[in-house]
Amino acid sequence: MLFSRAKGVVGLDIGSSAVKLVELKERKGEYHLVRLGLEPLSPEAIVDGSIMDSSLVVDAIHKLNDETKVKQAQYGTSLSGHSVIIKKIQLPQMSEDELAESIQWEAEQYIPFDINDVRMDYVLLSDDDVGQEQMEVLLVAVKRDKVNDYQSVISQTGKSPALIDIDVFAIQNAYEINHDLDPLKVVALINMGAGVTNINVLARGSTVFWRDITFGGNQFTESLQREFNLSFEQAESLKRGETVGRYTLNEARPILDAVSEEMASEIQKTFDFFSATSSEGPVEELVLSGGCALTPNLLQVLRDRFGVPTELLDPLRRVHYKESEFDRDWLTSIAPRLAVAVGLAIRKIGD
């Protein structure tokens, strides 16, 4: 189910700060935007990737369904965080039938949870080459109760949770339909949400490393709250560059930049681990997405820290849409926040 891909789905990114909905239609290999919506979530609704108040999430999805007038019943969503385990493993060469029979036993060696408490899927990465003693398998496991929680909030709105993906793979989908992959370049896709940042490193045209770090937009907001004695909503507004009372963005910049440096340090730790455990070369480009990526001056701080080209991901770069239906300036302002939802919307059931 985690990898099942052909009937299309509505992409629904249930994030910590907002729910994003995207519906695309594919025609002759090109994607067209059909519906799009974004509904803010209260910070207590989802904490560390876990749904704490399902009624708030259900209400947000209901509102998006009503506003976008979506008719499609099949929805796809995705997960990230500590409840998600992604492993690339080497197994003795065997047939696909043998793999299907033995994968659960093999997986128990790599999953730090009770195998009965997870939903699991896998993809065979290497072909069944004659003479090869090993085969490469991508294994994904997610805590069963977390999958059930996300399925439940979709079902309560009258829609069908037809597909569950993983955030890092959804981001990769969004990147790949908008960029030509350079097999000679090592690129880090960094999706910065409110509570979790997903990092996916691409090399030789495919993904080679994944990691989620518990650092995101909430750290910026909380720092502003402490420094200026603001409410969460006021700090969010100030973070976006709005003037709040007597506080302006200029006064907030030193605080935001200090947290940006902390974010850079967390990313550096991940890159150091990648370098120590991989034979690939160093990261040569950063591509940022997620609402946190829009934090003033964060992109420049990362560009200066890592000394490599750094840009915001536009998941609608090659997606067609009618300007009579979607305001171009609005889409540009929120585009990085839509990356997961777009990546989900290009998925197909059973493909």
Protein backbone atom coordinates (compact mmCIF):
# COMPACT_ATOMS: atom_id res chain seq x y z
CA MET A 1 0.00 0.00 0.00
CA LEU A 2 2.81 2.39 0.81
CA PHE A 3 4.15 2.13 -2.73
CA SER A 4 1.07 1.20 -4.73
CA ARG A 5 0.88 3.50 -7.83
CA ALA A 6 -3.81 3.49 -12.91
CA LYS A 7 -6.38 5.54 -11.18
CA GLY A 8 -5.38 8.99 -9.93
CA VAL A 9 -5.79 10.29 -6.39
CA VAL A 10 -6.28 13.68 -4.77
CA GLY A 11 -3.08 14.64 -2.96
CA LEU A 12 -3.78 15.55 0.66
CA ASP A 13 -0.81 16.72 2.72
CA ILE A 14 -1.86 16.71 6.38
CA GLY A 15 0.89 18.86 7.85
CA SER A 16 1.47 20.25 11.33
CA SER A 17 0.50 23.81 10.38
CA ALA A 18 -1.92 23.30 7.48
CA VAL A 19 -3.72 20.79 5.30
CA LYS A 20 -2.98 21.13 1.58
CA LEU A 21 -5.12 19.61 -1.19
CA VAL A 22 -4.05 19.25 -4.83
CA GLU A 23 -5.79 17.48 -7.70
CA LEU A 24 -4.00 17.05 -11.03
CA LYS A 25 -5.01 15.56 -14.37
CA GLU A 26 -2.43 13.97 -16.64
CA ARG A 27 -2.84 14.47 -20.37
CA LYS A 28 -0.24 13.22 -22.83
CA GLY A 29 2.46 13.16 -20.22
CA GLU A 30 1.76 16.67 -18.93
CA TYR A 31 0.05 17.65 -15.70
CA HIS A 32 -2.79 20.13 -15.35
CA LEU A 33 -3.94 21.69 -12.08
CA VAL A 34 -7.62 20.97 -11.43
CA ARG A 35 -8.13 21.86 -7.77
CA LEU A 36 -6.03 23.35 -5.02
CA GLY A 37 -6.69 24.42 -1.46
CA LEU A 38 -4.85 25.22 1.77
CA GLU A 39 -6.43 25.29 5.22
CA PRO A 40 -4.47 26.32 8.36
CA LEU A 41 -4.40 23.98 11.37
CA SER A 42 -4.19 24.90 15.04
CA PRO A 43 -0.78 23.94 16.49
CA GLU A 44 -2.39 21.51 18.94
CA ALA A 45 -3.99 19.43 16.15
CA ILE A 46 -0.82 17.59 15.13
CA VAL A 47 2.29 17.34 17.31
CA ASP A 48 5.50 15.63 16.13
CA GLY A 49 3.63 14.13 13.19
CA SER A 50 0.97 12.50 15.40
CA ILE A 51 -2.70 13.52 15.24
CA MET A 52 -3.62 14.79 18.72
CA ASP A 53 -7.03 16.32 17.91
CA SER A 54 -8.66 14.47 15.04
CA SER A 55 -11.77 16.69 15.05
CA LEU A 56 -9.69 19.73 14.06
CA VAL A 57 -8.10 17.80 11.19
CA VAL A 58 -11.45 16.42 10.01
CA ASP A 59 -12.95 19.93 10.06
CA ALA A 60 -10.05 21.27 7.97
CA ILE A 61 -10.42 18.49 5.38
CA HIS A 62 -14.19 19.02 5.26
CA LYS A 63 -13.63 22.73 4.61
CA LEU A 64 -11.16 22.02 1.81
CA ASN A 65 -13.53 19.51 0.21
CA ASP A 66 -16.34 22.06 0.28
CA GLU A 67 -14.24 25.00 -0.96
CA THR A 68 -12.59 23.11 -3.82
CA LYS A 69 -15.78 21.19 -4.72
CA VAL A 70 -13.67 18.08 -5.25
CA LYS A 71 -15.62 15.14 -6.68
CA GLN A 72 -12.85 12.53 -6.71
CA ALA A 73 -13.30 10.09 -3.83
CA GLN A 74 -9.82 8.52 -3.80
CA TYR A 75 -7.31 10.37 -1.63
CA GLY A 76 -3.59 9.89 -1.11
CA THR A 77 -1.70 11.16 1.92
CA SER A 78 1.78 10.67 3.39
CA LEU A 79 3.64 10.29 6.67
CA SER A 80 7.01 11.15 8.19
CA GLY A 81 8.75 11.27 11.54
CA HIS A 82 9.90 8.74 14.13
CA SER A 83 7.11 6.27 13.35
CA VAL A 84 8.47 5.80 9.82
CA ILE A 85 11.39 3.46 9.12
CA ILE A 86 13.06 3.43 5.67
CA LYS A 87 15.86 0.93 5.04
CA LYS A 88 17.74 -0.12 1.92
CA ILE A 89 18.79 -3.72 2.61
CA GLN A 90 20.82 -6.42 0.89
CA LEU A 91 19.30 -9.90 0.71
CA PRO A 92 20.42 -13.16 -0.87
CA GLN A 93 19.24 -13.48 -4.46
CA MET A 94 15.77 -15.06 -4.63
CA SER A 95 12.64 -15.02 -6.79
CA GLU A 96 9.90 -12.41 -6.22
CA ASP A 97 7.62 -15.13 -4.83
CA GLU A 98 10.31 -16.22 -2.37
CA LEU A 99 10.89 -12.59 -1.39
CA ALA A 100 7.18 -12.06 -0.74
CA GLU A 101 7.17 -15.10 1.56
CA SER A 102 10.33 -14.21 3.50
CA ILE A 103 10.25 -10.39 3.64
CA GLN A 104 8.46 -10.22 6.99
CA TRP A 105 11.06 -12.42 8.68
CA GLU A 106 13.88 -10.45 7.02
CA ALA A 107 12.29 -7.15 8.02
CA GLU A 108 12.24 -8.08 11.70
CA GLN A 109 16.02 -7.69 11.75
CA TYR A 110 15.82 -4.06 10.61
CA ILE A 111 12.65 -2.66 12.21
CA PRO A 112 12.95 -1.49 15.84
CA PHE A 113 9.22 -2.05 16.46
CA ASP A 114 7.17 -5.18 16.99
CA ILE A 115 6.51 -6.48 13.47
CA ASN A 116 2.84 -6.92 14.41
CA ASP A 117 2.56 -3.20 15.22
CA VAL A 118 3.60 -1.92 11.77
CA ARG A 119 2.30 -1.67 8.24
CA MET A 120 5.08 -2.67 5.87
CA ASP A 121 5.86 -2.52 2.15
CA TYR A 122 8.91 -3.06 0.00
CA VAL A 123 10.26 -2.48 -3.51
CA LEU A 124 12.88 -4.56 -5.28
CA LEU A 125 15.54 -2.10 -6.46
CA SER A 126 17.93 -4.44 -8.26
CA ASP A 127 16.98 -6.71 -11.13
CA ASP A 128 17.13 -10.45 -10.77
CA ASP A 129 20.48 -10.64 -12.56
CA VAL A 130 21.88 -14.06 -13.20
CA GLY A 131 25.11 -14.57 -11.29
CA GLN A 132 24.46 -11.88 -8.67
CA GLU A 133 24.54 -13.22 -5.12
CA GLN A 134 22.77 -10.22 -3.54
CA MET A 135 19.63 -8.22 -4.31
CA GLU A 136 18.78 -4.70 -3.10
CA VAL A 137 15.40 -4.08 -1.49
CA LEU A 138 13.86 -0.83 -0.21
CA LEU A 139 11.92 -1.56 2.95
CA VAL A 140 9.42 0.83 4.54
CA ALA A 141 7.54 0.30 7.80
CA VAL A 142 5.15 2.61 9.63
CA LYS A 143 3.51 2.24 13.02
CA ARG A 144 0.08 0.73 12.38
CA ASP A 145 -1.74 3.11 14.73
CA LYS A 146 -0.31 6.14 12.93
CA VAL A 147 -1.48 4.83 9.55
CA ASN A 148 -4.91 4.15 11.05
CA ASP A 149 -5.14 7.70 12.47
CA TYR A 150 -4.45 9.30 9.08
CA GLN A 151 -6.79 6.93 7.27
CA SER A 152 -9.51 7.65 9.81
CA VAL A 153 -9.58 11.44 9.42
CA ILE A 154 -9.94 11.05 5.64
CA SER A 155 -12.67 8.41 5.97
CA GLN A 156 -14.61 10.65 8.38
CA THR A 157 -14.98 13.22 5.60
CA GLY A 158 -16.59 10.67 3.28
CA LYS A 159 -13.46 10.12 1.18
CA SER A 160 -11.42 6.96 0.70
CA PRO A 161 -7.77 6.82 1.91
CA ALA A 162 -6.64 4.86 -1.13
CA LEU A 163 -2.91 5.43 -0.85
CA ILE A 164 -0.39 6.11 1.91
CA ASP A 165 3.06 7.39 0.89
CA ILE A 166 6.11 8.77 2.69
CA ASP A 167 6.89 12.52 2.66
CA VAL A 168 10.45 12.15 1.33
CA PHE A 169 9.22 10.13 -1.67
CA ALA A 170 6.35 12.56 -2.39
CA ILE A 171 8.86 15.43 -2.44
CA GLN A 172 11.04 13.47 -4.85
CA ASN A 173 8.04 12.93 -7.15
CA ALA A 174 7.34 16.67 -7.17
CA TYR A 175 10.99 17.44 -7.92
CA GLU A 176 11.30 14.90 -10.72
CA ILE A 177 8.29 16.14 -12.70
CA ASN A 178 9.65 19.69 -12.60
CA HIS A 179 13.40 19.12 -13.10
CA ASP A 180 15.59 17.05 -15.38
CA LEU A 181 17.65 14.80 -13.12
CA ASP A 182 21.40 15.26 -13.49
CA PRO A 183 23.04 11.84 -12.90
CA LEU A 184 26.38 13.53 -12.20
CA LYS A 185 25.11 15.78 -9.41
CA VAL A 186 24.37 15.07 -5.73
CA VAL A 187 21.25 17.04 -4.78
CA ALA A 188 19.62 17.32 -1.35
CA LEU A 189 15.85 17.81 -1.29
CA ILE A 190 15.04 19.46 2.06
CA ASN A 191 11.36 19.71 2.97
CA MET A 192 10.95 22.00 5.97
CA GLY A 193 7.64 21.60 7.74
CA ALA A 194 6.43 23.10 11.00
CA GLY A 195 7.57 20.19 13.15
CA VAL A 196 9.69 17.91 10.98
CA THR A 197 12.26 18.45 8.21
CA ASN A 198 12.62 15.66 5.63
CA ILE A 199 15.95 15.26 3.82
CA ASN A 200 16.30 13.14 0.67
CA VAL A 201 19.68 12.99 -1.10
CA LEU A 202 19.68 12.13 -4.81
CA ALA A 203 22.76 10.79 -6.62
CA ARG A 204 23.20 9.09 -9.97
CA GLY A 205 19.61 10.04 -10.77
CA SER A 206 18.05 8.20 -7.82
CA THR A 207 17.58 8.51 -4.08
CA VAL A 208 20.46 7.23 -1.94
CA PHE A 209 19.82 8.62 1.56
CA TRP A 210 16.85 9.70 3.70
CA ARG A 211 16.48 11.22 7.13
CA ASP A 212 13.85 13.12 9.12
CA ILE A 213 14.98 15.66 11.72
CA THR A 214 12.75 17.13 14.40
CA PHE A 215 13.41 20.76 13.59
CA GLY A 216 11.20 23.10 11.61
CA GLY A 217 9.11 26.23 11.51
CA ASN A 218 7.88 25.86 15.09
CA GLN A 219 11.40 26.59 16.38
CA PHE A 220 11.32 29.98 14.64
CA THR A 221 7.85 30.78 15.95
CA GLU A 222 8.66 29.75 19.52
CA SER A 223 11.83 31.87 19.54
CA LEU A 224 9.82 34.93 18.51
CA GLN A 225 7.21 34.16 21.16
CA ARG A 226 9.85 34.03 23.90
CA GLU A 227 11.78 37.09 22.71
CA PHE A 228 8.81 39.43 22.23
CA ASN A 229 6.20 37.83 24.54
CA LEU A 230 3.82 37.15 21.66
CA SER A 231 1.02 34.67 21.12
CA PHE A 232 1.60 31.82 18.67
CA GLU A 233 -0.53 33.55 16.01
CA GLN A 234 1.29 36.87 16.47
CA ALA A 235 4.68 35.18 16.20
CA GLU A 236 3.57 33.39 13.03
CA SER A 237 2.56 36.73 11.49
CA LEU A 238 5.86 38.34 12.45
CA LYS A 239 7.74 35.35 11.00
CA ARG A 240 5.96 35.93 7.69
CA GLY A 241 7.24 39.51 7.64
CA GLU A 242 4.13 41.26 8.93
CA THR A 243 4.36 44.04 11.54
CA VAL A 244 2.91 42.96 14.87
CA GLY A 245 2.26 45.79 17.32
CA ARG A 246 5.54 47.68 17.58
CA TYR A 247 7.63 44.80 16.24
CA THR A 248 8.77 44.70 12.62
CA LEU A 249 10.64 42.14 10.55
CA ASN A 250 13.87 44.14 11.02
CA GLU A 251 13.63 43.58 14.76
CA ALA A 252 12.78 39.93 14.26
CA ARG A 253 15.60 39.22 11.81
CA PRO A 254 18.39 38.60 14.38
CA ILE A 255 16.20 36.03 16.15
CA LEU A 256 15.18 34.37 12.89
CA ASP A 257 18.76 34.30 11.61
CA ALA A 258 19.98 32.68 14.86
CA VAL A 259 17.42 29.88 14.45
CA SER A 260 18.35 29.60 10.76
CA GLU A 261 21.94 28.93 11.87
CA GLU A 262 20.64 26.22 14.22
CA MET A 263 18.72 24.71 11.30
CA ALA A 264 21.90 24.80 9.20
CA SER A 265 23.79 22.98 11.97
CA GLU A 266 21.14 20.23 12.10
CA ILE A 267 21.33 19.81 8.33
CA GLN A 268 25.14 19.75 8.52
CA LYS A 269 24.98 16.86 11.01
CA THR A 270 22.85 14.91 8.53
CA PHE A 271 25.26 15.66 5.67
CA ASP A 272 28.21 14.61 7.85
CA PHE A 273 26.49 11.30 8.58
CA PHE A 274 25.72 10.87 4.87
CA SER A 275 29.37 11.49 3.98
CA ALA A 276 30.58 9.05 6.62
CA THR A 277 28.27 6.23 5.52
CA SER A 278 28.14 6.73 1.75
CA SER A 279 30.57 6.44 -1.12
CA GLU A 280 28.85 9.30 -2.95
CA GLY A 281 30.47 12.70 -3.29
CA PRO A 282 29.48 15.77 -1.27
CA VAL A 283 26.10 17.49 -1.68
CA GLU A 284 26.34 19.97 -4.56
CA GLU A 285 22.91 21.59 -4.51
CA LEU A 286 20.10 22.24 -2.02
CA VAL A 287 16.43 22.40 -3.04
CA LEU A 288 14.13 23.66 -0.29
CA SER A 289 10.39 23.17 0.14
CA GLY A 290 7.79 23.40 2.90
CA GLY A 291 6.37 26.41 4.68
CA CYS A 292 9.46 26.88 6.85
CA ALA A 293 11.57 27.34 3.69
CA LEU A 294 9.79 30.69 3.19
CA THR A 295 11.21 32.08 6.45
CA PRO A 296 12.87 35.43 5.64
CA ASN A 297 16.62 35.08 4.88
CA LEU A 298 16.73 31.33 5.66
CA LEU A 299 17.60 30.48 2.07
CA GLN A 300 20.51 32.95 2.12
CA VAL A 301 21.78 31.64 5.47
CA LEU A 302 21.89 28.10 4.06
CA ARG A 303 23.48 29.31 0.83
CA ASP A 304 26.24 31.04 2.79
CA ARG A 305 26.71 28.12 5.20
CA PHE A 306 27.04 25.37 2.58
CA GLY A 307 28.47 27.36 -0.33
CA VAL A 308 26.41 25.54 -2.96
CA PRO A 309 23.49 26.60 -5.20
CA THR A 310 20.34 26.76 -3.06
CA GLU A 311 16.84 27.33 -4.40
CA LEU A 312 13.18 27.00 -3.51
CA LEU A 313 11.32 24.13 -5.13
CA ASP A 314 8.41 25.21 -7.32
CA PRO A 315 6.28 22.04 -7.59
CA LEU A 316 4.07 23.76 -10.18
CA ARG A 317 6.95 24.79 -12.44
CA ARG A 318 5.87 22.44 -15.26
CA VAL A 319 2.24 22.08 -14.21
CA HIS A 320 -0.28 23.81 -16.48
CA TYR A 321 -3.13 25.84 -15.04
CA LYS A 322 -5.65 28.47 -16.14
CA GLU A 323 -4.89 31.92 -14.75
CA SER A 324 -8.62 32.61 -14.87
CA GLU A 325 -9.04 29.89 -12.21
CA PHE A 326 -5.82 30.23 -10.17
CA ASP A 327 -4.13 33.50 -9.26
CA ARG A 328 -0.49 33.33 -10.35
CA ASP A 329 0.82 35.58 -7.55
CA TRP A 330 -0.98 33.51 -4.90
CA LEU A 331 0.38 30.25 -6.33
CA THR A 332 3.91 31.69 -6.40
CA SER A 333 3.63 32.79 -2.76
CA ILE A 334 2.57 29.34 -1.50
CA ALA A 335 4.25 27.03 -4.05
CA PRO A 336 6.97 25.58 -1.76
CA ARG A 337 4.25 24.58 0.72
CA LEU A 338 2.55 22.44 -1.94
CA ALA A 339 5.42 20.09 -2.75
CA VAL A 340 4.17 17.05 -0.80
CA ALA A 341 0.58 17.47 -2.02
CA VAL A 342 1.73 17.76 -5.65
CA GLY A 343 3.97 14.73 -5.25
CA LEU A 344 0.98 12.78 -3.94
CA ALA A 345 -1.36 14.04 -6.66
CA ILE A 346 0.78 12.52 -9.43
CA ARG A 347 0.55 9.07 -7.85
CA LYS A 348 -1.79 6.46 -9.30
CA ILE A 349 -3.43 3.50 -7.56
CA GLY A 350 -1.96 0.19 -8.61
CA ASP A 351 0.70 1.65 -10.92
